[in-house]
Structures are given as C-alpha cells and as structure tokens.
C-alpha atoms as a PDB file:
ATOM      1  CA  UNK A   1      -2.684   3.631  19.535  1.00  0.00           C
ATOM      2  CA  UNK A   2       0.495   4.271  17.367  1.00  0.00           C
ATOM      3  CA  UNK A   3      -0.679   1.333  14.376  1.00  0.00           C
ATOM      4  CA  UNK A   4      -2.887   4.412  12.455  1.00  0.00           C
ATOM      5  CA  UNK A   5      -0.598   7.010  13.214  1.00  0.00           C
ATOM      6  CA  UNK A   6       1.379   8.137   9.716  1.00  0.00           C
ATOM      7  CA  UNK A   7       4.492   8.679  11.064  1.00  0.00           C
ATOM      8  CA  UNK A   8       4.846   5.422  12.435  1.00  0.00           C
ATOM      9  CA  UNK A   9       3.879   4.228   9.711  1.00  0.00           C
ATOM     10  CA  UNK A  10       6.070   6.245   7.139  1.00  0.00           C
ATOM     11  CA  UNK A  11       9.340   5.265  10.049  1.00  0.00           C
ATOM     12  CA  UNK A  12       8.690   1.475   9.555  1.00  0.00           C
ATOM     13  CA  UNK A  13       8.147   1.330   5.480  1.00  0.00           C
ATOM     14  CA  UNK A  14      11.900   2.951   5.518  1.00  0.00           C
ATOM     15  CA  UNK A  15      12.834   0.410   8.055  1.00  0.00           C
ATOM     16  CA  UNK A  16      11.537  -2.616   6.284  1.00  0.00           C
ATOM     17  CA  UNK A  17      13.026  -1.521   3.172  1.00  0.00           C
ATOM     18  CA  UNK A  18       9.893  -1.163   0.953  1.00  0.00           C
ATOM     19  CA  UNK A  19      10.216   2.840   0.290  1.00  0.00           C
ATOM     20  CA  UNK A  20      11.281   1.744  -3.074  1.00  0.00           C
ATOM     21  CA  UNK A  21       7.401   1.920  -4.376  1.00  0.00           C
ATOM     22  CA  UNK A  22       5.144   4.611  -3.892  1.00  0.00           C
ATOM     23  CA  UNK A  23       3.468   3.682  -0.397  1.00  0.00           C
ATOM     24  CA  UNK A  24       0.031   5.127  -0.302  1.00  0.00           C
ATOM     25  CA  UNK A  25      -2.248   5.097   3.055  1.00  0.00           C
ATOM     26  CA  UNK A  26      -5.865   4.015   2.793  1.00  0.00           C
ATOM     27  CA  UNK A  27      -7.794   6.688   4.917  1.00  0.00           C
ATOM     28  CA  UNK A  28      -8.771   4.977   7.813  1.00  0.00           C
ATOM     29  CA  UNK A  29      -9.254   6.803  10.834  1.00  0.00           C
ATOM     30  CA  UNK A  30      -9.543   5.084  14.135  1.00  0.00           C
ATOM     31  CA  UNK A  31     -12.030   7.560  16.053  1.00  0.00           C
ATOM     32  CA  UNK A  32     -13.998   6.509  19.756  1.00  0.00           C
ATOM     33  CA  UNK A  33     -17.326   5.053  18.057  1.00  0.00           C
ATOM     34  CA  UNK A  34     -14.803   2.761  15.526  1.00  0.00           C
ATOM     35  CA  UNK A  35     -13.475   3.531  12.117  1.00  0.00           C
ATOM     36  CA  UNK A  36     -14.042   6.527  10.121  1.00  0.00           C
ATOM     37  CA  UNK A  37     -14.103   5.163   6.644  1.00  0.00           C
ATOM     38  CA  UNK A  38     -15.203   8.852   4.651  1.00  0.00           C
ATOM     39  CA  UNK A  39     -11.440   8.901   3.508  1.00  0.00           C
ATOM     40  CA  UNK A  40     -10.993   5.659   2.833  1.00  0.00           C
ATOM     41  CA  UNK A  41      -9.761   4.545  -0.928  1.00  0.00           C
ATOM     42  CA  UNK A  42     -10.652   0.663  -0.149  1.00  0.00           C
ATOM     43  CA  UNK A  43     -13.457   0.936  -2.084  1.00  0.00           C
ATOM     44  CA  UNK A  44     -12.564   3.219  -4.842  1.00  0.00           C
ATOM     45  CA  UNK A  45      -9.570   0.990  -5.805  1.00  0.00           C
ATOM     46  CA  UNK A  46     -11.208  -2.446  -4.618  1.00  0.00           C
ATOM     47  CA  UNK A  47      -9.035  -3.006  -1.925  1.00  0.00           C
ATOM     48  CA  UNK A  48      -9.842  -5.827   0.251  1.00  0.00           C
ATOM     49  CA  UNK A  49      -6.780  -7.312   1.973  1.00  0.00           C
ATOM     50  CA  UNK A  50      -3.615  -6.036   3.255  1.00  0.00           C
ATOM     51  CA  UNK A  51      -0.838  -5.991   1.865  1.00  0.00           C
ATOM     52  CA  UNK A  52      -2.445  -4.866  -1.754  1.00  0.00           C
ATOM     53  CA  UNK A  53      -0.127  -3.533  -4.725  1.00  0.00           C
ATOM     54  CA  UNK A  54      -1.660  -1.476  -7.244  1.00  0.00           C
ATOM     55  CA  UNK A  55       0.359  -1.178 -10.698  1.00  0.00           C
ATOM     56  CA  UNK A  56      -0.297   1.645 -12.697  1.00  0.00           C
ATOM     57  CA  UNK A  57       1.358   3.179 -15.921  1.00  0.00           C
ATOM     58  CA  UNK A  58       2.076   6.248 -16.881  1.00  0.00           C
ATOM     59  CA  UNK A  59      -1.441   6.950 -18.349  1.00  0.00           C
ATOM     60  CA  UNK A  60      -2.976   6.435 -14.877  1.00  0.00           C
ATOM     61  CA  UNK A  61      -4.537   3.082 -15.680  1.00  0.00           C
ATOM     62  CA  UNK A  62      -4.278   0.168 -13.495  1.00  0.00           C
ATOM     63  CA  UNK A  63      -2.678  -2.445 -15.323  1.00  0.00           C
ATOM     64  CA  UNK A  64      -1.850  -4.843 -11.938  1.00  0.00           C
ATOM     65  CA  UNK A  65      -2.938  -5.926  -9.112  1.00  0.00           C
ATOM     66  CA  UNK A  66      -1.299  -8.209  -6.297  1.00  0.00           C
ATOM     67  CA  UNK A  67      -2.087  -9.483  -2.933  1.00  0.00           C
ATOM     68  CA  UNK A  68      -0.834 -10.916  -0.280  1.00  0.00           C
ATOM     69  CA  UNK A  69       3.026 -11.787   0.692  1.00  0.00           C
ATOM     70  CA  UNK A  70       3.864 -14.163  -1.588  1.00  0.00           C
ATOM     71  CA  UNK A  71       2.317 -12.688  -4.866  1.00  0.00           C
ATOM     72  CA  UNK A  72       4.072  -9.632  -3.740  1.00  0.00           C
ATOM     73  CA  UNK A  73       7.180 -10.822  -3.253  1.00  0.00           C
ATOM     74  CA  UNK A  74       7.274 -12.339  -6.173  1.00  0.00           C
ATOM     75  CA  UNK A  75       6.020  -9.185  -8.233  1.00  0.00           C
ATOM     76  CA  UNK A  76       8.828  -7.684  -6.149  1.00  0.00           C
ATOM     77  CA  UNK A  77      11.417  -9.415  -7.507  1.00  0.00           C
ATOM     78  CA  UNK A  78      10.464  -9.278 -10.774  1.00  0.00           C
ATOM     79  CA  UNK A  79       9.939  -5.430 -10.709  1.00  0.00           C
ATOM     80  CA  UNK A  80      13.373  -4.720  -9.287  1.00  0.00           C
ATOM     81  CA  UNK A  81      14.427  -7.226 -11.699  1.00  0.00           C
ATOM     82  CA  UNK A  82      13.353  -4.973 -14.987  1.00  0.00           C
ATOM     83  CA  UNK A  83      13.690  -1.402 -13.675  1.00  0.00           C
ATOM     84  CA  UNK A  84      17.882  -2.597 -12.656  1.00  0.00           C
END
C-alpha cells in the first residue's frame, strides 16, 4: 500500500503545491497486526485530525494551531499574505 510510503508522500506535497511549509510525517507505520504507533508524534503534539498545522516561532513554542481545510486555507492565505 503506497498511502504510508514517504516518497509518495513527499512526490504529492510538491505536486499539490504545499512544499512551501515545513511538511512533517506523523510516525505511523502500517505493519500486518495494524498500526505501529511507537513513532507516532499524534500525541506529543495533540494531533487529532488530518490535515493539522502546527505554528511555531523561532523560540520553538507553539503559538498556532489549525485544522481542517478551511481553517487552513484560510491561515494559508494569510501566511503567504505577511511573509510576501
């Protein structure tokens, strides 16, 4: 199954145009019993739904958080917005 393979992954961020942010994968490894979660960074960052944007400033502390398409498109826009 190519959906948790990284390269696949890392081919269709740069095809969809959202390698402009830092694009982090969450661990997951598909294995034959289910998912191995021992790499996972759900829980240490709280992550509960896909898509999730993390903001985080310089100092390394998480000063946003956004989920879901439409809050992220929004956040999106405003981001590119400032940093032009």
């Amino acid at each position: 199954d190519n959906d948790l393979d990284p390269d696949t992954w890392k081919r269709a961020v740069k095809q969809n145009g959202t390698n402009r942010w830092h694009q982090v994968l969450r661990g997951l490894k598909q294995n034959e019993s289910g998912f191995d979660t021992s790499n996972s960074i759900d829980d240490k960052f709280d992550v509960h739904a896909c898509p999730t944007q993390i903001l985080v400033d310089p100092a390394g502390t998480i000063i946003g958080r956004y989920v879901g398409g439409e809050e992220i498109a929004g956040l999106d826009k405003k981001l590119t917005k400032l940093f032009e």
